[in-house]
Amino acid sequence: MPATKLLATSVVGSYSVPEWLERLKTDFYQRRISGQYLEDIHEVAIKAALKDQETAGVDVVSDGELRRDNDVDYFLARMPGVEIPHAAKTFYYDYYDAYVRHALPVDDDSATLGLVNDLRFTLQYTDRPVKFSFTGPFSLARRVKNEAYSNPDDLVLAFAHILNREARALAEAGAAVLQIDEPFLAGYPEEVGLAVKAINLVYDGIQGPTRAVHVCYGNRYARPVWEGHYEFLFPAILDAQVDQLVLEFARKGYDDLGLFKKYPAGTLTLGLGVIDVKNPAPEPPELIVSRVRQALNVLPPDRLMINPDCGLRHVPADMARAKLRAMSEGAALVRAELLGSTPPEGEQP
Amino acid sequence: MLIELRASDDRLRGPKAVDAAPILTAAYRAAVDGRADLSRLRFVCDYIQYRQNFRDPVELRRVEPWNIEPGSPAADGESFEIAIDLRRARPDAVDAGIKASITDPRECDRLPLEKWGPGSRSLIWGFNTLYWKALSLWEQSTGKGYESALPGGESDARNAEAARELILRLFALWDGLASRRALPEELYVLELGVGNGNQARVFLDELRRLDREHGRGYFRRLHYLMGDYSPHVLELARKNVAHHSEHISSLVLDALRPTQTLGFLRYKAFLVYISNVYDNLPTDEIVRIGGHLFQVETRAVLARSAAESLSASVKVKRADLPDLIARLLRVGPELLCEMLPESFPKPVDAVTFWRSAWEALRLEERYAPLLELDTYQVAPDVGGELLRPIVEANGDVRMHISNGAAASFTDTLPLLHPHGVLLCHDLFVTDVHQYLNGFRGPGKYDGSVVNWVNGRLLQAIGSRRGFDVSFAPFAYRTGANIMTMTARARD
């Protein structure tokens, strides 16, 4: 774990997108402002998001994914070999119709998404460890019309090959945590084996950063897309060459923590969701404390990292700040309890 | 000078057409004979289909200057809009009405009941609320049920064929979820605005019957929640479905904020059914003139003659009427009767007063500049920016914001299960251009208010929340204006 602190806190990835930013993003997709103009806006917004996270006491920060139009198209639009015939959108957050009509250039080392530039920018503006998340091959393949591969699994694995190059570049550039997001996996529980195989391809040869996987029940438009339980992940997910599972609990309850008892998972750590991102009301720090304590009944503190259930993009900015602050304060209280000390100034509720 | 005719094609030509030419000629003559600056004068001619409404045949509206810089001289000058009801206006009265309204702003002709404000905050909504709260008293007084005031004399919620189609689609969904072990134990259906309970009855009868054939035991797991603002209506509905009592819960709730009562239902409702609710919720209107946006401000008034007769009927001074009406709306007719026995010896007298005041009620309008759309609030979680693409794409137009419908819709969507569907039968404007060829409210349905709902806006709201919102004519009755709106999660 990059943060040496016990019960270190982090985010899942995305940060609050204010309405004015949504409007400007939409203006770009309707060709009313230039790409350069939008890029400047993004950079300002990212710096502000980093500052918000730092002020809230988050240990491992992210760029808030503020450059991204959504969790899928940002990658598909950059993915070599993916065709997007109509690049204008009515609303920036809409999904494109994307096609793969020919086999992807998996062996072409020059074919990249250029994600490392996003990371380098973030690293310039924070001294804290940085998490970099990206959507995984299984979910990306679900949003593409495949006309190239007779076996759909091959498309997933081709995406994984290309993302492996991205992961290597990101690791080399200094990401503290790499996180593969698989937002659609919960809707296809029978395909966990394929998803794990693809995850292992993405993380092949990656050393240094914590290798994480985030699986939730969907957060598009702040709504769950699927319902169910994490039982479907086990035991297949234990074959994944990852260091951390980042899971949603706060909204659904903590019953699934029992899975970590049922399936002893070696050194695998848990990114414990303690913030419900579908409810804008901030949790009190005491609630965070009780949620962390529940997890401590199952896992030792050195195998826990504390984070929201999912990205904060749909949470209003003031609520997002309050939620992160509560999360940091709650984690600090439990940490102090474990270490027999007093939480530092600024981390006391 | 601009003259705009906002009437449907069949009101301007063909056998049902009104003879608009003499009215327009009279309006033109009155304008050119007067002293108003013709370059700042607009005539808007609507065909108001509601026999009971809030307008006189000729009304004057002041358009306030639209200045970006505060304190700068009113460079726009004073502009006016004269609204004419093509159905009721007579040429001689148009001429007289226009001359009178331009020279004399009618302050002394009418008794204001409130201050100027956005339409959604008008006193008329107090009357609307009272109607649903004290519906039984109103019905006793008029001798007819509220459904008889609806177009066609009944609500649209009683079609077995429609219910069957819906239920079979639900069965298919539930079968699929069950096969993935993702079907919850309890299956929730919510109806908002329950009418007389016929929709619930047909739906439950059909579901029970079809479930026996299907054999999966879904009926046993079904919870049908009936929500309505009116305890009286809810009670009638509950009696109608008494034979399904073990599957029914009835809840008095505010349609504007369903999650306040139904928080437990978040992401659980497989079907939300809403019939003729949204057209009865408060709304603002905005108007775009020459590319500038204005908010329509309204003020409830009584004509002097109506005010005099009303005050005489209850032995109060004319000047005391606004307070008396405010008290009526606050406490209702029964309590008012107890508080003021000399004016209202029996509750029926208070109801008579209520009905007379309602009948006489008019709305004056004026246009106030709307300079910053982002600070305008459509609904608690919906900012005014959402309106921008709609108003910018459609030229000069006056339209409803349907604030109440927007609030209700926004607050209902979170109740839907990820695979749930919201079905709504109502009067919808589905294309902004419909505002240019017809009057969309407000009108009076018996003791309540009716406005067509801005469907384009609800579509935009749904879209921003990840829902596809579509409209289709109500499939089970031809010739009606009722549309069916369907919202379901996309992606």
mmCIF file of C-alpha atoms in Angstrom, chain A:
data_model
loop_
_atom_site.group_PDB
_atom_site.id
_atom_site.type_symbol
_atom_site.label_atom_id
_atom_site.label_comp_id
_atom_site.label_asym_id
_atom_site.label_seq_id
_atom_site.Cartn_x
_atom_site.Cartn_y
_atom_site.Cartn_z
ATOM 1 C CA MET A 1 0.000 0.000 0.000
ATOM 2 C CA PRO A 2 1.539 3.334 -1.026
ATOM 3 C CA ALA A 3 0.350 5.291 1.961
ATOM 4 C CA THR A 4 2.154 3.903 4.967
ATOM 5 C CA LYS A 5 -0.511 5.305 7.251
ATOM 6 C CA LEU A 6 -2.820 2.789 8.876
ATOM 7 C CA LEU A 7 -6.362 3.052 7.489
ATOM 8 C CA ALA A 8 -5.233 5.493 4.820
ATOM 9 C CA THR A 9 -8.033 7.262 2.989
ATOM 10 C CA SER A 10 -8.552 7.640 -0.720
ATOM 11 C CA VAL A 11 -11.170 8.351 -3.347
ATOM 12 C CA VAL A 12 -12.506 5.956 -5.940
ATOM 13 C CA GLY A 13 -11.779 8.369 -8.750
ATOM 14 C CA SER A 14 -14.297 10.912 -9.920
ATOM 15 C CA TYR A 15 -15.004 14.175 -8.148
ATOM 16 C CA SER A 16 -18.028 16.464 -8.097
ATOM 17 C CA VAL A 17 -18.808 17.953 -11.526
ATOM 18 C CA PRO A 18 -20.597 21.277 -11.055
ATOM 19 C CA GLU A 19 -23.408 22.279 -13.381
ATOM 20 C CA TRP A 20 -21.357 25.079 -14.942
ATOM 21 C CA LEU A 21 -18.657 22.599 -15.895
ATOM 22 C CA GLU A 22 -21.260 20.294 -17.376
ATOM 23 C CA ARG A 23 -22.509 23.156 -19.481
ATOM 24 C CA LEU A 24 -19.019 23.983 -20.730
ATOM 25 C CA LYS A 25 -18.293 20.357 -21.517
ATOM 26 C CA THR A 26 -21.531 20.143 -23.455
ATOM 27 C CA ASP A 27 -20.605 23.342 -25.270
ATOM 28 C CA PHE A 28 -17.444 21.609 -26.418
ATOM 29 C CA TYR A 29 -19.297 18.556 -27.696
ATOM 30 C CA GLN A 30 -21.634 20.850 -29.590
ATOM 31 C CA ARG A 31 -18.665 22.729 -31.052
ATOM 32 C CA ARG A 32 -19.383 25.974 -29.273
ATOM 33 C CA ILE A 33 -16.001 26.159 -27.533
ATOM 34 C CA SER A 34 -12.645 24.835 -28.618
ATOM 35 C CA GLY A 35 -10.750 21.861 -27.244
ATOM 36 C CA GLN A 36 -8.007 24.180 -26.052
ATOM 37 C CA TYR A 37 -10.509 26.287 -24.143
ATOM 38 C CA LEU A 38 -11.967 23.192 -22.492
ATOM 39 C CA GLU A 39 -8.518 21.852 -21.646
ATOM 40 C CA ASP A 40 -7.708 25.068 -19.773
ATOM 41 C CA ILE A 41 -10.986 24.777 -17.891
ATOM 42 C CA HIS A 42 -10.251 21.164 -16.990
ATOM 43 C CA GLU A 43 -6.834 22.015 -15.630
ATOM 44 C CA VAL A 44 -8.230 24.709 -13.367
ATOM 45 C CA ALA A 45 -10.963 22.346 -12.162
ATOM 46 C CA ILE A 46 -8.469 19.551 -11.471
ATOM 47 C CA LYS A 47 -6.255 21.824 -9.391
ATOM 48 C CA ALA A 48 -9.301 22.819 -7.350
ATOM 49 C CA ALA A 49 -10.329 19.179 -6.906
ATOM 50 C CA LEU A 50 -6.859 18.268 -5.666
ATOM 51 C CA LYS A 51 -6.965 21.137 -3.201
ATOM 52 C CA ASP A 52 -10.393 20.024 -1.959
ATOM 53 C CA GLN A 53 -9.156 16.483 -1.353
ATOM 54 C CA GLU A 54 -6.033 17.656 0.417
ATOM 55 C CA THR A 55 -7.985 20.048 2.592
ATOM 56 C CA ALA A 56 -10.404 17.276 3.481
ATOM 57 C CA GLY A 57 -7.477 15.150 4.636
ATOM 58 C CA VAL A 58 -7.567 12.494 1.913
ATOM 59 C CA ASP A 59 -4.280 10.605 1.850
ATOM 60 C CA VAL A 60 -4.288 9.267 -1.704
ATOM 61 C CA VAL A 61 -5.817 11.716 -4.160
ATOM 62 C CA SER A 62 -6.953 11.678 -7.791
ATOM 63 C CA ASP A 63 -7.548 14.190 -10.569
ATOM 64 C CA GLY A 64 -11.268 13.703 -10.030
ATOM 65 C CA GLU A 65 -11.523 12.315 -13.575
ATOM 66 C CA LEU A 66 -12.652 15.808 -14.458
ATOM 67 C CA ARG A 67 -11.296 15.620 -18.000
ATOM 68 C CA ARG A 68 -13.524 12.678 -18.788
ATOM 69 C CA ASP A 69 -16.885 12.967 -20.485
ATOM 70 C CA ASN A 70 -17.939 9.674 -18.950
ATOM 71 C CA ASP A 71 -16.412 6.467 -17.685
ATOM 72 C CA VAL A 72 -16.319 4.797 -21.077
ATOM 73 C CA ASP A 73 -16.009 7.234 -23.967
ATOM 74 C CA TYR A 74 -12.908 8.968 -22.665
ATOM 75 C CA PHE A 75 -11.081 5.676 -23.232
ATOM 76 C CA LEU A 76 -12.892 4.448 -26.327
ATOM 77 C CA ALA A 77 -12.341 7.763 -28.111
ATOM 78 C CA ARG A 78 -8.592 7.336 -27.552
ATOM 79 C CA MET A 79 -8.448 3.606 -28.095
ATOM 80 C CA PRO A 80 -6.621 2.750 -31.307
ATOM 81 C CA GLY A 81 -8.923 0.905 -33.691
ATOM 82 C CA VAL A 82 -12.222 2.046 -32.161
ATOM 83 C CA GLU A 83 -14.451 4.021 -34.513
ATOM 84 C CA ILE A 84 -16.877 6.671 -33.326
ATOM 85 C CA PRO A 85 -18.780 7.916 -36.375
ATOM 86 C CA HIS A 86 -20.647 10.735 -34.655
ATOM 87 C CA ALA A 87 -18.533 12.652 -32.180
ATOM 88 C CA ALA A 88 -21.016 15.417 -31.343
ATOM 89 C CA LYS A 89 -23.268 14.911 -28.323
ATOM 90 C CA THR A 90 -26.437 16.530 -27.085
ATOM 91 C CA PHE A 91 -25.152 16.240 -23.527
ATOM 92 C CA TYR A 92 -21.502 15.627 -22.763
ATOM 93 C CA TYR A 93 -22.226 12.692 -20.449
ATOM 94 C CA ASP A 94 -24.139 10.670 -23.072
ATOM 95 C CA TYR A 95 -22.478 7.559 -24.414
ATOM 96 C CA TYR A 96 -21.225 7.418 -27.975
ATOM 97 C CA ASP A 97 -22.070 4.657 -30.386
ATOM 98 C CA ALA A 98 -18.665 3.034 -30.814
ATOM 99 C CA TYR A 99 -17.603 0.301 -33.226
ATOM 100 C CA VAL A 100 -14.730 -2.097 -33.583
ATOM 101 C CA ARG A 101 -14.750 -3.105 -37.248
ATOM 102 C CA HIS A 102 -11.224 -4.524 -37.488
ATOM 103 C CA ALA A 103 -8.932 -6.311 -35.066
ATOM 104 C CA LEU A 104 -7.262 -3.847 -32.698
ATOM 105 C CA PRO A 105 -3.527 -3.116 -33.188
ATOM 106 C CA VAL A 106 -2.456 -4.946 -30.062
ATOM 107 C CA ASP A 107 1.139 -5.387 -31.181
ATOM 108 C CA ASP A 108 1.694 -1.771 -32.173
ATOM 109 C CA ASP A 109 3.583 -0.226 -29.272
ATOM 110 C CA SER A 110 2.945 3.265 -30.586
ATOM 111 C CA ALA A 111 -0.824 2.795 -30.288
ATOM 112 C CA THR A 112 -1.628 4.324 -26.890
ATOM 113 C CA LEU A 113 -4.361 6.289 -25.186
ATOM 114 C CA GLY A 114 -1.955 8.884 -23.777
ATOM 115 C CA LEU A 115 -3.362 8.619 -20.241
ATOM 116 C CA VAL A 116 0.073 9.161 -18.781
ATOM 117 C CA ASN A 117 -0.123 12.860 -19.639
ATOM 118 C CA ASP A 118 -3.154 13.195 -17.378
ATOM 119 C CA LEU A 119 -1.221 11.605 -14.535
ATOM 120 C CA ARG A 120 1.857 13.768 -15.081
ATOM 121 C CA PHE A 121 -0.271 16.893 -14.842
ATOM 122 C CA THR A 122 -1.780 15.723 -11.548
ATOM 123 C CA LEU A 123 1.596 14.864 -10.074
ATOM 124 C CA GLN A 124 2.775 18.418 -10.717
ATOM 125 C CA TYR A 125 0.132 19.850 -8.413
ATOM 126 C CA THR A 126 0.176 17.573 -5.381
ATOM 127 C CA ASP A 127 2.715 16.058 -3.062
ATOM 128 C CA ARG A 128 0.359 13.307 -2.028
ATOM 129 C CA PRO A 129 0.287 9.842 -3.541
ATOM 130 C CA VAL A 130 -1.960 9.752 -6.606
ATOM 131 C CA LYS A 131 -4.475 7.116 -7.580
ATOM 132 C CA PHE A 132 -5.137 6.746 -11.294
ATOM 133 C CA SER A 133 -8.248 4.842 -12.265
ATOM 134 C CA PHE A 134 -9.359 3.693 -15.686
ATOM 135 C CA THR A 135 -12.227 1.608 -16.965
ATOM 136 C CA GLY A 136 -11.353 -2.009 -17.468
ATOM 137 C CA PRO A 137 -11.455 -4.068 -20.628
ATOM 138 C CA PHE A 138 -14.558 -6.032 -19.720
ATOM 139 C CA SER A 139 -16.729 -2.931 -19.255
ATOM 140 C CA LEU A 140 -15.278 -1.128 -22.271
ATOM 141 C CA ALA A 141 -16.131 -4.094 -24.458
ATOM 142 C CA ARG A 142 -19.748 -3.974 -23.261
ATOM 143 C CA ARG A 143 -20.195 -0.517 -24.780
ATOM 144 C CA VAL A 144 -18.767 -1.332 -28.205
ATOM 145 C CA LYS A 145 -20.468 -2.850 -31.224
ATOM 146 C CA ASN A 146 -18.088 -5.645 -32.093
ATOM 147 C CA GLU A 147 -17.875 -6.413 -35.809
ATOM 148 C CA ALA A 148 -14.319 -7.697 -35.789
ATOM 149 C CA TYR A 149 -14.046 -10.634 -33.402
ATOM 150 C CA SER A 150 -16.093 -13.772 -33.826
ATOM 151 C CA ASN A 151 -15.446 -14.589 -30.174
ATOM 152 C CA PRO A 152 -16.443 -11.550 -28.092
ATOM 153 C CA ASP A 153 -13.956 -12.552 -25.396
ATOM 154 C CA ASP A 154 -11.176 -11.725 -27.839
ATOM 155 C CA LEU A 155 -12.246 -8.083 -27.914
ATOM 156 C CA VAL A 156 -12.011 -7.930 -24.124
ATOM 157 C CA LEU A 157 -8.527 -9.402 -24.216
ATOM 158 C CA ALA A 158 -7.438 -7.070 -27.022
ATOM 159 C CA PHE A 159 -8.517 -4.079 -24.935
ATOM 160 C CA ALA A 160 -6.582 -5.585 -22.043
ATOM 161 C CA HIS A 161 -3.391 -5.796 -24.130
ATOM 162 C CA ILE A 162 -3.608 -2.135 -25.064
ATOM 163 C CA LEU A 163 -4.475 -1.070 -21.517
ATOM 164 C CA ASN A 164 -1.434 -2.980 -20.290
ATOM 165 C CA ARG A 165 0.759 -0.509 -22.188
ATOM 166 C CA GLU A 166 -1.113 2.329 -20.463
ATOM 167 C CA ALA A 167 -0.717 0.712 -17.060
ATOM 168 C CA ARG A 168 3.014 0.277 -17.571
ATOM 169 C CA ALA A 169 3.413 3.928 -18.567
ATOM 170 C CA LEU A 170 1.321 5.072 -15.616
ATOM 171 C CA ALA A 171 3.338 2.944 -13.193
ATOM 172 C CA GLU A 172 6.569 4.283 -14.568
ATOM 173 C CA ALA A 173 5.334 7.877 -14.329
ATOM 174 C CA GLY A 174 4.693 7.496 -10.631
ATOM 175 C CA ALA A 175 1.102 6.448 -9.948
ATOM 176 C CA ALA A 176 0.837 5.246 -6.368
ATOM 177 C CA VAL A 177 -2.350 3.283 -7.020
ATOM 178 C CA LEU A 178 -3.631 1.993 -10.317
ATOM 179 C CA GLN A 179 -7.278 1.067 -10.311
ATOM 180 C CA ILE A 180 -9.218 -0.827 -12.937
ATOM 181 C CA ASP A 181 -12.909 0.064 -12.758
ATOM 182 C CA GLU A 182 -15.371 -2.581 -13.897
ATOM 183 C CA PRO A 183 -18.749 -0.838 -13.534
ATOM 184 C CA PHE A 184 -20.616 -3.351 -15.727
ATOM 185 C CA LEU A 185 -19.271 -6.555 -14.236
ATOM 186 C CA ALA A 186 -22.018 -6.847 -11.618
ATOM 187 C CA GLY A 187 -24.536 -7.147 -14.453
ATOM 188 C CA TYR A 188 -22.731 -10.168 -15.905
ATOM 189 C CA PRO A 189 -21.851 -12.267 -12.870
ATOM 190 C CA GLU A 190 -21.303 -15.355 -15.017
ATOM 191 C CA GLU A 191 -18.413 -13.616 -16.772
ATOM 192 C CA VAL A 192 -16.159 -12.943 -13.797
ATOM 193 C CA GLY A 193 -13.631 -15.476 -15.065
ATOM 194 C CA LEU A 194 -13.174 -13.566 -18.308
ATOM 195 C CA ALA A 195 -12.935 -10.246 -16.473
ATOM 196 C CA VAL A 196 -10.256 -11.651 -14.150
ATOM 197 C CA LYS A 197 -8.265 -12.985 -17.083
ATOM 198 C CA ALA A 198 -8.381 -9.524 -18.687
ATOM 199 C CA ILE A 199 -7.428 -7.793 -15.428
ATOM 200 C CA ASN A 200 -4.385 -10.025 -15.155
ATOM 201 C CA LEU A 201 -3.387 -9.052 -18.687
ATOM 202 C CA VAL A 202 -3.722 -5.356 -17.893
ATOM 203 C CA TYR A 203 -1.575 -5.677 -14.774
ATOM 204 C CA ASP A 204 0.946 -8.001 -16.353
ATOM 205 C CA GLY A 205 4.443 -6.837 -15.465
ATOM 206 C CA ILE A 206 3.247 -3.960 -13.281
ATOM 207 C CA GLN A 207 5.335 -3.450 -10.192
ATOM 208 C CA GLY A 208 5.434 -0.548 -7.805
ATOM 209 C CA PRO A 209 1.938 0.858 -7.597
ATOM 210 C CA THR A 210 -0.838 -0.811 -5.684
ATOM 211 C CA ARG A 211 -2.921 -2.715 -8.255
ATOM 212 C CA ALA A 212 -6.585 -2.246 -7.442
ATOM 213 C CA VAL A 213 -9.891 -3.299 -8.963
ATOM 214 C CA HIS A 214 -13.135 -1.467 -8.302
ATOM 215 C CA VAL A 215 -16.426 -3.290 -8.724
ATOM 216 C CA CYS A 216 -19.703 -1.635 -7.788
ATOM 217 C CA TYR A 217 -23.350 -1.834 -8.726
ATOM 218 C CA GLY A 218 -23.238 1.190 -11.000
ATOM 219 C CA ASN A 219 -23.276 4.901 -10.381
ATOM 220 C CA ARG A 220 -24.287 6.332 -13.719
ATOM 221 C CA TYR A 221 -26.496 9.329 -12.981
ATOM 222 C CA ALA A 222 -26.116 8.432 -9.303
ATOM 223 C CA ARG A 223 -28.315 5.378 -9.728
ATOM 224 C CA PRO A 224 -27.522 1.728 -9.246
ATOM 225 C CA VAL A 225 -27.574 -0.138 -12.534
ATOM 226 C CA TRP A 226 -27.655 -3.601 -11.027
ATOM 227 C CA GLU A 227 -28.688 -5.164 -7.769
ATOM 228 C CA GLY A 228 -27.305 -8.196 -6.026
ATOM 229 C CA HIS A 229 -24.391 -9.245 -3.828
ATOM 230 C CA TYR A 230 -20.660 -9.554 -4.207
ATOM 231 C CA GLU A 231 -20.829 -13.308 -3.780
ATOM 232 C CA PHE A 232 -20.578 -13.592 -7.561
ATOM 233 C CA LEU A 233 -17.003 -12.275 -7.431
ATOM 234 C CA PHE A 234 -15.756 -15.090 -5.234
ATOM 235 C CA PRO A 235 -13.697 -17.177 -5.462
ATOM 236 C CA ALA A 236 -12.844 -16.200 -9.073
ATOM 237 C CA ILE A 237 -11.559 -12.775 -8.101
ATOM 238 C CA LEU A 238 -8.918 -14.406 -5.884
ATOM 239 C CA ASP A 239 -7.149 -15.465 -9.083
ATOM 240 C CA ALA A 240 -6.705 -11.814 -10.050
ATOM 241 C CA GLN A 241 -3.147 -10.548 -9.707
ATOM 242 C CA VAL A 242 -4.265 -7.521 -7.717
ATOM 243 C CA ASP A 243 -3.434 -6.031 -4.347
ATOM 244 C CA GLN A 244 -6.720 -4.390 -3.521
ATOM 245 C CA LEU A 245 -10.462 -4.779 -4.092
ATOM 246 C CA VAL A 246 -12.353 -1.494 -3.894
ATOM 247 C CA LEU A 247 -15.975 -2.274 -3.107
ATOM 248 C CA GLU A 248 -19.294 -0.565 -2.409
ATOM 249 C CA PHE A 249 -20.778 -1.119 1.044
ATOM 250 C CA ALA A 250 -22.217 2.077 2.501
ATOM 251 C CA ARG A 251 -25.378 2.063 0.385
ATOM 252 C CA LYS A 252 -25.953 -1.684 0.439
ATOM 253 C CA GLY A 253 -24.851 -2.586 3.933
ATOM 254 C CA TYR A 254 -21.886 -4.582 5.197
ATOM 255 C CA ASP A 255 -23.164 -8.156 4.994
ATOM 256 C CA ASP A 256 -20.805 -8.935 2.144
ATOM 257 C CA LEU A 257 -17.818 -8.381 4.434
ATOM 258 C CA GLY A 258 -18.458 -11.977 5.447
ATOM 259 C CA LEU A 259 -17.102 -13.029 2.061
ATOM 260 C CA PHE A 260 -13.620 -12.106 3.240
ATOM 261 C CA LYS A 261 -14.051 -14.566 6.091
ATOM 262 C CA LYS A 262 -15.506 -17.221 3.882
ATOM 263 C CA TYR A 263 -12.735 -16.855 1.302
ATOM 264 C CA PRO A 264 -9.454 -16.086 3.084
ATOM 265 C CA ALA A 265 -7.633 -13.865 0.647
ATOM 266 C CA GLY A 266 -4.000 -13.804 1.691
ATOM 267 C CA THR A 267 -2.641 -10.296 1.523
ATOM 268 C CA LEU A 268 -5.442 -8.862 -0.600
ATOM 269 C CA THR A 269 -6.505 -5.538 0.874
ATOM 270 C CA LEU A 270 -9.957 -4.017 0.822
ATOM 271 C CA GLY A 271 -10.832 -0.500 -0.254
ATOM 272 C CA LEU A 272 -13.783 -0.184 2.076
ATOM 273 C CA GLY A 273 -16.688 1.947 0.845
ATOM 274 C CA VAL A 274 -17.846 4.077 3.777
ATOM 275 C CA ILE A 275 -19.529 6.947 1.908
ATOM 276 C CA ASP A 276 -22.853 6.506 0.110
ATOM 277 C CA VAL A 277 -22.367 8.466 -3.106
ATOM 278 C CA LYS A 278 -26.027 8.156 -4.096
ATOM 279 C CA ASN A 279 -27.166 10.117 -1.099
ATOM 280 C CA PRO A 280 -25.886 13.698 -1.019
ATOM 281 C CA ALA A 281 -26.228 14.080 2.757
ATOM 282 C CA PRO A 282 -22.806 13.870 4.461
ATOM 283 C CA GLU A 283 -22.307 11.006 6.876
ATOM 284 C CA PRO A 284 -21.293 11.987 10.424
ATOM 285 C CA PRO A 285 -17.751 10.868 11.350
ATOM 286 C CA GLU A 286 -19.242 8.582 14.016
ATOM 287 C CA LEU A 287 -20.988 6.599 11.289
ATOM 288 C CA ILE A 288 -17.712 6.231 9.440
ATOM 289 C CA VAL A 289 -16.163 4.963 12.649
ATOM 290 C CA SER A 290 -18.811 2.304 13.066
ATOM 291 C CA ARG A 291 -18.460 1.213 9.446
ATOM 292 C CA VAL A 292 -14.697 0.867 9.739
ATOM 293 C CA ARG A 293 -15.095 -1.060 12.968
ATOM 294 C CA GLN A 294 -17.387 -3.532 11.239
ATOM 295 C CA ALA A 295 -14.684 -4.164 8.673
ATOM 296 C CA LEU A 296 -12.096 -4.582 11.416
ATOM 297 C CA ASN A 297 -14.101 -7.532 12.675
ATOM 298 C CA VAL A 298 -13.156 -9.280 9.463
ATOM 299 C CA LEU A 299 -9.855 -7.809 8.294
ATOM 300 C CA PRO A 300 -6.834 -6.398 10.154
ATOM 301 C CA PRO A 301 -6.262 -2.659 9.824
ATOM 302 C CA ASP A 302 -3.228 -3.055 7.589
ATOM 303 C CA ARG A 303 -5.486 -4.675 5.004
ATOM 304 C CA LEU A 304 -7.974 -1.832 4.892
ATOM 305 C CA MET A 305 -8.035 1.397 2.964
ATOM 306 C CA ILE A 306 -10.938 3.783 3.464
ATOM 307 C CA ASN A 307 -12.801 5.290 0.532
ATOM 308 C CA PRO A 308 -16.265 6.252 -0.730
ATOM 309 C CA ASP A 309 -18.449 3.592 -2.353
ATOM 310 C CA CYS A 310 -17.761 4.983 -5.801
ATOM 311 C CA GLY A 311 -16.929 8.246 -7.566
ATOM 312 C CA LEU A 312 -18.277 11.525 -6.245
ATOM 313 C CA ARG A 313 -19.112 13.031 -9.635
ATOM 314 C CA HIS A 314 -22.849 13.308 -8.948
ATOM 315 C CA VAL A 315 -22.487 14.693 -5.423
ATOM 316 C CA PRO A 316 -22.729 18.500 -5.153
ATOM 317 C CA ALA A 317 -19.321 20.033 -4.415
ATOM 318 C CA ASP A 318 -20.109 21.252 -0.902
ATOM 319 C CA MET A 319 -21.514 17.836 0.009
ATOM 320 C CA ALA A 320 -18.542 16.070 -1.555
ATOM 321 C CA ARG A 321 -16.157 18.145 0.555
ATOM 322 C CA ALA A 322 -18.180 17.432 3.692
ATOM 323 C CA LYS A 323 -18.307 13.715 2.930
ATOM 324 C CA LEU A 324 -14.558 13.477 2.402
ATOM 325 C CA ARG A 325 -13.896 15.464 5.544
ATOM 326 C CA ALA A 326 -16.163 13.144 7.546
ATOM 327 C CA MET A 327 -14.425 10.130 6.024
ATOM 328 C CA SER A 328 -10.985 11.427 7.018
ATOM 329 C CA GLU A 329 -12.162 12.313 10.513
ATOM 330 C CA GLY A 330 -13.813 8.943 11.021
ATOM 331 C CA ALA A 331 -10.734 7.072 9.813
ATOM 332 C CA ALA A 332 -8.513 9.211 12.057
ATOM 333 C CA LEU A 333 -10.625 8.363 15.103
ATOM 334 C CA VAL A 334 -10.349 4.625 14.516
ATOM 335 C CA ARG A 335 -6.658 4.959 13.707
ATOM 336 C CA ALA A 336 -6.045 6.794 16.959
ATOM 337 C CA GLU A 337 -8.040 4.173 18.824
ATOM 338 C CA LEU A 338 -5.905 1.408 17.336
ATOM 339 C CA LEU A 339 -2.661 3.217 17.996
ATOM 340 C CA GLY A 340 -3.709 4.435 21.418
ATOM 341 C CA SER A 341 -3.138 8.068 20.455
ATOM 342 C CA THR A 342 -5.134 11.249 19.844
ATOM 343 C CA PRO A 343 -6.159 12.141 16.271
ATOM 344 C CA PRO A 344 -4.054 15.035 14.979
ATOM 345 C CA GLU A 345 -5.451 18.558 14.894
ATOM 346 C CA GLY A 346 -7.760 18.945 11.919
ATOM 347 C CA GLU A 347 -8.740 15.291 11.893
ATOM 348 C CA GLN A 348 -10.871 15.563 15.011
ATOM 349 C CA PRO A 349 -14.605 15.790 14.514
#
